[in-house]
Amino acid sequence: MALQAHSRSLQQRGSSRAFSQSCQPPKRVLLGKCRVSTAERGIQAENYVKHAPVTLLRPGVDTEDSVRARFEKVIRDAQDSICAAISEIDGKPFHQDAWTRADGGGGITRVLADGNVWEKAGVNVSVVYGTMPPEAYRAATSNATVNKNKSDAGRVPFFAAGISSVMHPRNPHCPTMHFNYRYFETEEWNGIPGQWWFGGGTDITPIYIDEEDMKHFHGTYKAVCDRHDPAYYERFRKWCDEYFTIKHRGETRGLGGIFFDDLNDKEPEKLIAFAKDAVNHVAEAYCPIIKKHINDPFTAEEKEWQQLRRGRYVEFNLVYDRGTTFGLKTGGRTESILMSMPKTAQWAYDYEPAAGTREAAFLEAARNPRVWV
């Protein structure tokens, strides 16, 4: 049984800075279309705009030297450079939607669909602000104080900026990769002081084990972490394995990476520098692995194993992922939130690979996470 992820025809609605030169418009162009969800469902209106704004921040409020402005620049620059690196390998450009949000802010969604290398790849940037329901606040953080507060009185004033991406290749020997880097602020709410924190990480989801690939990927991020804090890699590697565990399966979604959340134990300048270093090494960590396996031959059985592991990916994202939960609870743009879904996936009843196979070896690593570097 295959899960066909909902998709729509992606029209080019504008361009952003250097990216505009590499993005080719499709045959049909729809500009300025406003898609309004029903008020009864409590979902934000999405106003599609012709050109991505130079900034998604509030004019006259968020100054150029603010943490908000500096982080927006980091994620906007990263979106440009990562999309360029992926397009160079695939040979096909990303299509872009730029949108604004009635309550404040907006985003830039870029998707490469039905590519030569990737079946589906997306890199999203969003900068949003306003108020959110308390349950969304709790979904956004693992902060114990917030989650122990039982009162749901009022709405929480917030600001959130982030970049997120998932890339699903065609070849089962090429791994899926995910990254997300974000900055979050709240104002005082219901007796809880205003909060700010950084979160994110980069993780990899192959379906077969290649020791050399894992050493390269994890080694790249260990080097990033070590430049900022020698304790980061071990701490964030463990956190990644714990966070991306599919609890009802007793296995991890993939083979790890780094993950962190609620990070505010250093000056914002130092944490921005760390997030910038990490997101700017996505291509270095991932692209050499894709280039290595891009032309690997594969069998129908290997493709089916890829589909089964994608099913696990879907399960984690819909059941456990806090970013998905937060986006849906705050009335976010559904297409951007569910961009992480693979184009196809598969489930098989009570499937267990035969002992001694490469599939069984991968499952053992997912059930007992390894230290790769």
Coordinates of C-alpha atoms in Angstrom, one line a residue:
M1 CA 0.0 0.0 0.0
A2 CA 1.6 3.2 -1.1
L3 CA 1.1 6.6 0.5
Q4 CA 0.9 9.3 -2.2
A5 CA 1.8 12.6 -0.6
H6 CA -0.5 15.4 -1.6
S7 CA 1.2 17.8 -4.0
R8 CA 0.1 20.6 -6.2
S9 CA 1.6 22.2 -9.2
L10 CA 4.3 24.6 -8.1
Q11 CA 4.2 27.9 -9.8
Q12 CA 7.1 30.4 -9.8
R13 CA 5.8 33.4 -7.9
G14 CA 8.8 35.5 -7.6
S15 CA 12.5 35.4 -6.7
S16 CA 14.8 36.3 -3.9
R17 CA 18.2 37.9 -4.3
A18 CA 20.8 35.7 -6.0
F19 CA 18.4 32.7 -6.2
S20 CA 16.4 34.5 -8.9
Q21 CA 19.0 33.8 -11.6
S22 CA 18.9 30.0 -11.1
C23 CA 15.2 29.5 -10.8
Q24 CA 13.4 29.0 -14.1
P25 CA 9.7 29.9 -14.2
P26 CA 7.2 27.2 -15.2
K27 CA 4.7 27.5 -18.1
R28 CA 1.9 29.0 -16.0
V29 CA 2.5 31.9 -13.6
L30 CA -0.1 32.9 -11.0
L31 CA 0.7 36.1 -9.1
G32 CA -0.7 37.6 -6.0
K33 CA -3.3 34.9 -5.4
C34 CA -4.8 34.9 -1.9
R35 CA -5.8 31.5 -0.5
V36 CA -7.9 32.0 2.6
S37 CA -8.8 29.0 4.8
T38 CA -12.1 29.1 6.6
A39 CA -12.3 31.0 9.8
E40 CA -14.2 28.2 11.4
R41 CA -11.0 26.1 11.1
G42 CA -8.9 28.8 12.7
I43 CA -6.2 28.6 10.0
Q44 CA -4.2 31.6 8.8
A45 CA -4.9 33.3 5.5
E46 CA -2.0 32.8 3.0
N47 CA -1.4 35.8 0.8
Y48 CA 0.9 34.8 -2.0
V49 CA 3.1 37.6 -3.2
K50 CA 4.8 38.2 -6.5
H51 CA 8.3 38.8 -5.0
A52 CA 9.8 37.6 -1.8
P53 CA 10.2 40.7 0.5
V54 CA 13.7 41.9 1.2
T55 CA 12.9 41.2 4.9
L56 CA 10.0 39.5 6.6
L57 CA 10.6 41.4 9.8
R58 CA 8.5 44.3 11.2
P59 CA 9.5 47.7 9.7
G60 CA 10.6 50.1 12.4
V61 CA 10.5 47.4 15.1
D62 CA 13.2 44.9 14.3
T63 CA 16.4 46.9 13.7
E64 CA 19.3 45.6 11.6
D65 CA 21.5 44.9 14.6
S66 CA 18.8 42.9 16.5
V67 CA 19.1 39.1 17.0
R68 CA 16.0 38.7 14.9
A69 CA 17.4 40.5 11.9
R70 CA 20.8 38.8 12.1
F71 CA 19.2 35.4 12.3
E72 CA 16.9 36.1 9.4
K73 CA 20.0 37.0 7.3
V74 CA 21.7 33.7 8.3
I75 CA 18.7 31.6 7.2
R76 CA 18.0 33.6 4.0
D77 CA 21.6 33.3 2.9
A78 CA 21.6 29.6 3.7
Q79 CA 18.5 29.0 1.7
D80 CA 20.1 30.5 -1.3
S81 CA 23.4 28.6 -1.0
I82 CA 21.9 25.2 -0.2
C83 CA 19.4 25.4 -3.0
A84 CA 22.1 26.3 -5.4
A85 CA 24.3 23.3 -4.3
I86 CA 21.3 20.9 -4.7
S87 CA 20.3 22.3 -8.0
E88 CA 23.8 21.9 -9.4
I89 CA 23.8 18.2 -8.6
D90 CA 20.2 17.6 -9.7
G91 CA 20.2 19.7 -12.9
K92 CA 16.8 21.0 -12.1
P93 CA 15.9 24.3 -10.3
F94 CA 13.7 24.8 -7.3
H95 CA 10.3 26.5 -7.7
Q96 CA 9.4 29.1 -5.2
D97 CA 6.3 30.4 -3.3
A98 CA 6.6 33.6 -1.3
W99 CA 3.8 34.3 1.1
T100 CA 2.8 36.6 3.8
R101 CA 0.8 36.0 6.9
A102 CA -2.1 38.1 8.2
D103 CA -0.9 38.1 11.8
G104 CA 2.7 39.0 10.8
G105 CA 5.6 37.8 8.8
G106 CA 5.6 35.1 6.2
G107 CA 7.9 32.8 4.4
I108 CA 9.7 31.5 1.3
T109 CA 9.0 27.9 0.2
R110 CA 11.3 26.3 -2.3
V111 CA 10.6 22.8 -3.7
L112 CA 12.3 20.7 -6.2
A113 CA 9.8 18.0 -7.3
D114 CA 10.4 15.1 -9.6
G115 CA 14.1 15.9 -10.1
N116 CA 16.8 13.8 -11.7
V117 CA 18.3 12.9 -8.3
W118 CA 15.7 13.9 -5.8
E119 CA 12.1 12.8 -6.0
K120 CA 11.3 15.6 -3.6
A121 CA 13.5 18.3 -1.9
G122 CA 12.4 21.4 -0.1
V123 CA 14.1 24.3 1.7
N124 CA 11.7 26.6 3.6
V125 CA 12.3 29.8 5.4
S126 CA 9.7 31.4 7.7
V127 CA 9.6 34.5 9.9
V128 CA 6.4 34.7 11.8
Y129 CA 5.0 36.5 14.8
G130 CA 1.8 37.3 16.6
T131 CA 0.1 35.2 19.3
M132 CA -0.4 31.5 19.6
P133 CA -2.5 29.2 21.7
P134 CA -0.8 27.7 24.8
E135 CA -0.8 24.2 23.4
A136 CA 1.4 25.5 20.5
Y137 CA 3.8 27.1 23.0
R138 CA 4.2 23.8 24.7
A139 CA 4.7 22.0 21.4
A140 CA 7.5 24.5 20.6
T141 CA 9.6 23.8 23.6
S142 CA 10.8 21.1 26.0
N143 CA 11.1 23.7 28.8
A144 CA 9.8 22.0 31.9
T145 CA 8.4 25.2 33.4
V146 CA 6.2 25.8 30.4
N147 CA 5.0 22.3 30.2
K148 CA 4.1 22.0 33.9
N149 CA 2.0 25.2 33.7
K150 CA -1.6 23.9 33.6
S151 CA -3.4 27.1 32.8
D152 CA -4.5 27.9 29.3
A153 CA -5.5 31.4 29.9
G154 CA -4.9 33.8 27.1
R155 CA -2.7 33.6 24.0
V156 CA 1.1 33.7 24.0
P157 CA 2.9 36.6 22.2
F158 CA 5.7 35.0 20.1
F159 CA 8.3 35.5 17.4
A160 CA 9.8 32.5 15.4
A161 CA 12.3 32.4 12.6
G162 CA 13.7 29.3 11.0
I163 CA 14.9 27.3 8.0
S164 CA 13.9 23.7 7.5
S165 CA 14.5 21.1 4.8
V166 CA 14.0 17.5 3.9
M167 CA 15.4 15.9 0.8
H168 CA 14.3 12.5 -0.5
P169 CA 16.5 11.0 -3.3
R170 CA 15.4 8.5 -5.9
N171 CA 18.2 6.1 -5.5
P172 CA 17.9 4.0 -2.3
H173 CA 21.7 4.1 -1.9
C174 CA 21.4 7.9 -1.5
P175 CA 20.3 9.0 2.0
T176 CA 17.5 11.3 2.9
M177 CA 18.7 14.3 4.8
H178 CA 16.9 16.8 7.1
F179 CA 18.0 20.0 8.8
N180 CA 16.3 22.7 10.8
Y181 CA 17.7 25.8 12.5
R182 CA 15.4 28.2 14.4
Y183 CA 15.2 31.1 16.8
F184 CA 12.2 31.6 19.1
E185 CA 11.1 34.4 21.5
T186 CA 8.0 34.7 23.7
E187 CA 6.8 37.6 25.8
E188 CA 5.6 37.2 29.4
W189 CA 2.5 34.9 29.6
N190 CA 0.4 33.7 32.5
G191 CA 3.2 34.3 35.1
I192 CA 5.9 32.7 32.9
P193 CA 8.6 35.3 32.0
G194 CA 9.5 35.9 28.4
Q195 CA 11.7 33.3 26.9
W196 CA 14.2 33.1 24.0
W197 CA 16.2 30.1 22.6
F198 CA 17.8 28.6 19.6
G199 CA 17.2 25.1 18.3
G200 CA 17.9 22.8 15.4
G201 CA 20.3 20.3 13.9
T202 CA 21.1 18.2 10.9
D203 CA 20.5 14.5 10.7
I204 CA 20.8 11.8 8.0
T205 CA 18.5 8.9 7.1
P206 CA 20.1 6.3 4.8
I207 CA 18.6 2.9 4.5
Y208 CA 21.9 1.0 4.2
I209 CA 25.0 1.4 6.2
D210 CA 28.1 2.9 4.6
E211 CA 30.7 3.4 7.3
E212 CA 32.7 5.9 5.3
D213 CA 29.6 8.0 4.6
M214 CA 28.7 8.0 8.3
K215 CA 32.2 9.0 9.3
H216 CA 32.1 11.9 6.8
F217 CA 28.7 13.2 7.9
H218 CA 29.2 12.9 11.6
G219 CA 32.8 14.1 11.3
T220 CA 31.7 17.2 9.6
Y221 CA 29.4 18.1 12.4
K222 CA 31.8 17.1 15.1
A223 CA 34.2 19.6 13.6
V224 CA 31.5 22.3 13.6
C225 CA 30.6 21.6 17.2
D226 CA 34.2 21.5 18.4
R227 CA 34.8 25.0 17.0
H228 CA 32.2 26.3 19.4
D229 CA 32.2 24.1 22.4
P230 CA 34.1 20.7 22.9
A231 CA 31.1 19.3 24.8
Y232 CA 28.5 20.1 22.0
Y233 CA 29.0 17.1 19.7
E234 CA 28.6 14.3 22.3
R235 CA 25.7 16.1 23.9
F236 CA 23.9 16.9 20.6
R237 CA 24.7 13.5 19.1
K238 CA 22.9 11.8 21.9
W239 CA 20.1 14.3 21.9
C240 CA 19.6 13.6 18.1
D241 CA 19.3 9.8 18.6
E242 CA 16.9 10.3 21.5
Y243 CA 14.7 12.9 19.8
F244 CA 14.4 11.0 16.5
T245 CA 13.4 7.8 18.1
I246 CA 10.1 6.3 16.9
K247 CA 9.0 5.2 20.3
H248 CA 6.2 2.8 19.2
R249 CA 8.8 1.0 17.0
G250 CA 11.8 1.1 19.4
E251 CA 14.0 2.4 16.6
T252 CA 15.5 5.6 15.4
R253 CA 14.3 7.3 12.2
G254 CA 17.8 7.3 10.7
L255 CA 21.5 7.2 11.7
G256 CA 21.7 10.4 13.6
G257 CA 23.5 13.7 13.5
I258 CA 23.1 16.6 15.9
F259 CA 20.0 18.0 17.5
F260 CA 19.6 20.7 20.2
D261 CA 16.7 22.8 21.6
D262 CA 16.0 25.5 24.2
L263 CA 19.6 26.6 23.8
N264 CA 20.1 29.9 25.6
D265 CA 23.0 29.2 28.0
K266 CA 25.4 31.6 26.1
E267 CA 25.2 35.0 24.6
P268 CA 23.0 35.2 21.5
E269 CA 26.0 36.3 19.4
K270 CA 27.8 33.0 20.2
L271 CA 24.7 30.9 19.5
I272 CA 24.0 32.7 16.2
A273 CA 27.6 32.0 15.2
F274 CA 27.1 28.3 16.0
A275 CA 23.8 28.0 14.2
K276 CA 25.4 29.8 11.2
D277 CA 28.3 27.5 11.1
A278 CA 26.1 24.4 11.3
V279 CA 23.6 25.4 8.6
N280 CA 26.5 26.5 6.3
H281 CA 28.0 23.0 6.5
V282 CA 24.8 21.2 5.3
A283 CA 26.0 20.9 1.7
E284 CA 29.6 19.9 2.8
A285 CA 28.2 17.1 5.0
Y286 CA 25.6 15.8 2.5
C287 CA 26.5 16.5 -1.1
P288 CA 29.6 14.3 -1.3
I289 CA 27.6 11.3 -0.2
I290 CA 25.0 12.0 -2.9
K291 CA 27.7 12.4 -5.5
K292 CA 29.3 9.1 -4.4
H293 CA 26.1 7.1 -4.8
I294 CA 24.2 9.0 -7.5
N295 CA 24.8 6.3 -10.1
D296 CA 24.7 3.2 -7.9
P297 CA 22.7 0.4 -9.4
F298 CA 19.8 -0.9 -7.3
T299 CA 17.2 -3.7 -7.4
A300 CA 13.4 -3.6 -7.0
E301 CA 13.9 -5.2 -3.5
E302 CA 16.2 -2.4 -2.5
K303 CA 13.7 0.2 -3.7
E304 CA 11.0 -1.5 -1.7
W305 CA 13.1 -1.4 1.4
Q306 CA 13.5 2.4 0.8
Q307 CA 9.7 2.7 0.7
L308 CA 9.3 0.8 4.0
R309 CA 11.8 3.1 5.7
R310 CA 10.1 6.1 4.3
G311 CA 7.0 4.8 6.0
R312 CA 8.9 5.1 9.3
Y313 CA 9.8 8.6 8.3
V314 CA 6.2 9.5 7.9
E315 CA 5.3 7.9 11.3
F316 CA 7.9 10.0 13.1
N317 CA 7.0 13.3 11.5
L318 CA 3.2 12.9 12.1
V319 CA 3.3 11.4 15.5
Y320 CA 6.4 12.9 17.3
D321 CA 7.9 15.8 15.5
R322 CA 7.5 19.0 17.5
G323 CA 8.0 21.3 14.5
T324 CA 5.1 19.6 12.7
T325 CA 2.9 19.9 15.8
F326 CA 3.8 23.6 16.3
G327 CA 3.2 24.5 12.7
L328 CA -0.3 22.9 12.6
K329 CA -1.3 24.3 16.0
T330 CA -0.4 27.8 15.1
G331 CA -2.3 27.7 11.8
G332 CA 0.8 27.6 9.7
R333 CA 1.0 27.0 6.0
T334 CA 0.0 23.3 5.6
E335 CA 1.9 22.7 2.3
S336 CA 5.2 24.0 3.9
I337 CA 4.7 22.1 7.1
L338 CA 4.0 18.8 5.3
M339 CA 6.6 19.3 2.7
S340 CA 8.7 16.8 4.7
M341 CA 6.5 13.9 3.6
P342 CA 8.1 11.7 0.9
K343 CA 6.4 11.4 -2.5
T344 CA 5.8 7.7 -1.9
A345 CA 6.0 5.4 1.1
Q346 CA 4.9 1.9 2.0
W347 CA 3.9 -0.2 4.9
A348 CA 4.1 -4.0 5.2
Y349 CA 2.4 -6.0 8.0
D350 CA 4.8 -7.3 10.6
Y351 CA 7.8 -7.1 8.3
E352 CA 11.2 -8.2 9.6
P353 CA 14.3 -8.5 7.3
A354 CA 16.1 -11.8 7.1
A355 CA 19.0 -12.3 9.4
G356 CA 22.4 -11.5 7.9
T357 CA 21.1 -9.1 5.3
R358 CA 22.1 -5.5 4.8
E359 CA 18.5 -4.5 5.7
A360 CA 18.8 -6.4 9.1
A361 CA 22.2 -4.7 9.7
F362 CA 20.6 -1.3 9.3
L363 CA 17.7 -2.1 11.5
E364 CA 20.1 -3.2 14.2
A365 CA 21.8 0.2 14.0
A366 CA 18.4 1.9 14.2
R367 CA 17.5 -0.1 17.3
N368 CA 21.0 0.3 18.9
P369 CA 22.4 3.7 17.9
R370 CA 26.1 3.8 17.2
V371 CA 28.9 6.3 17.7
W372 CA 30.3 7.0 14.3
V373 CA 33.3 9.2 15.0

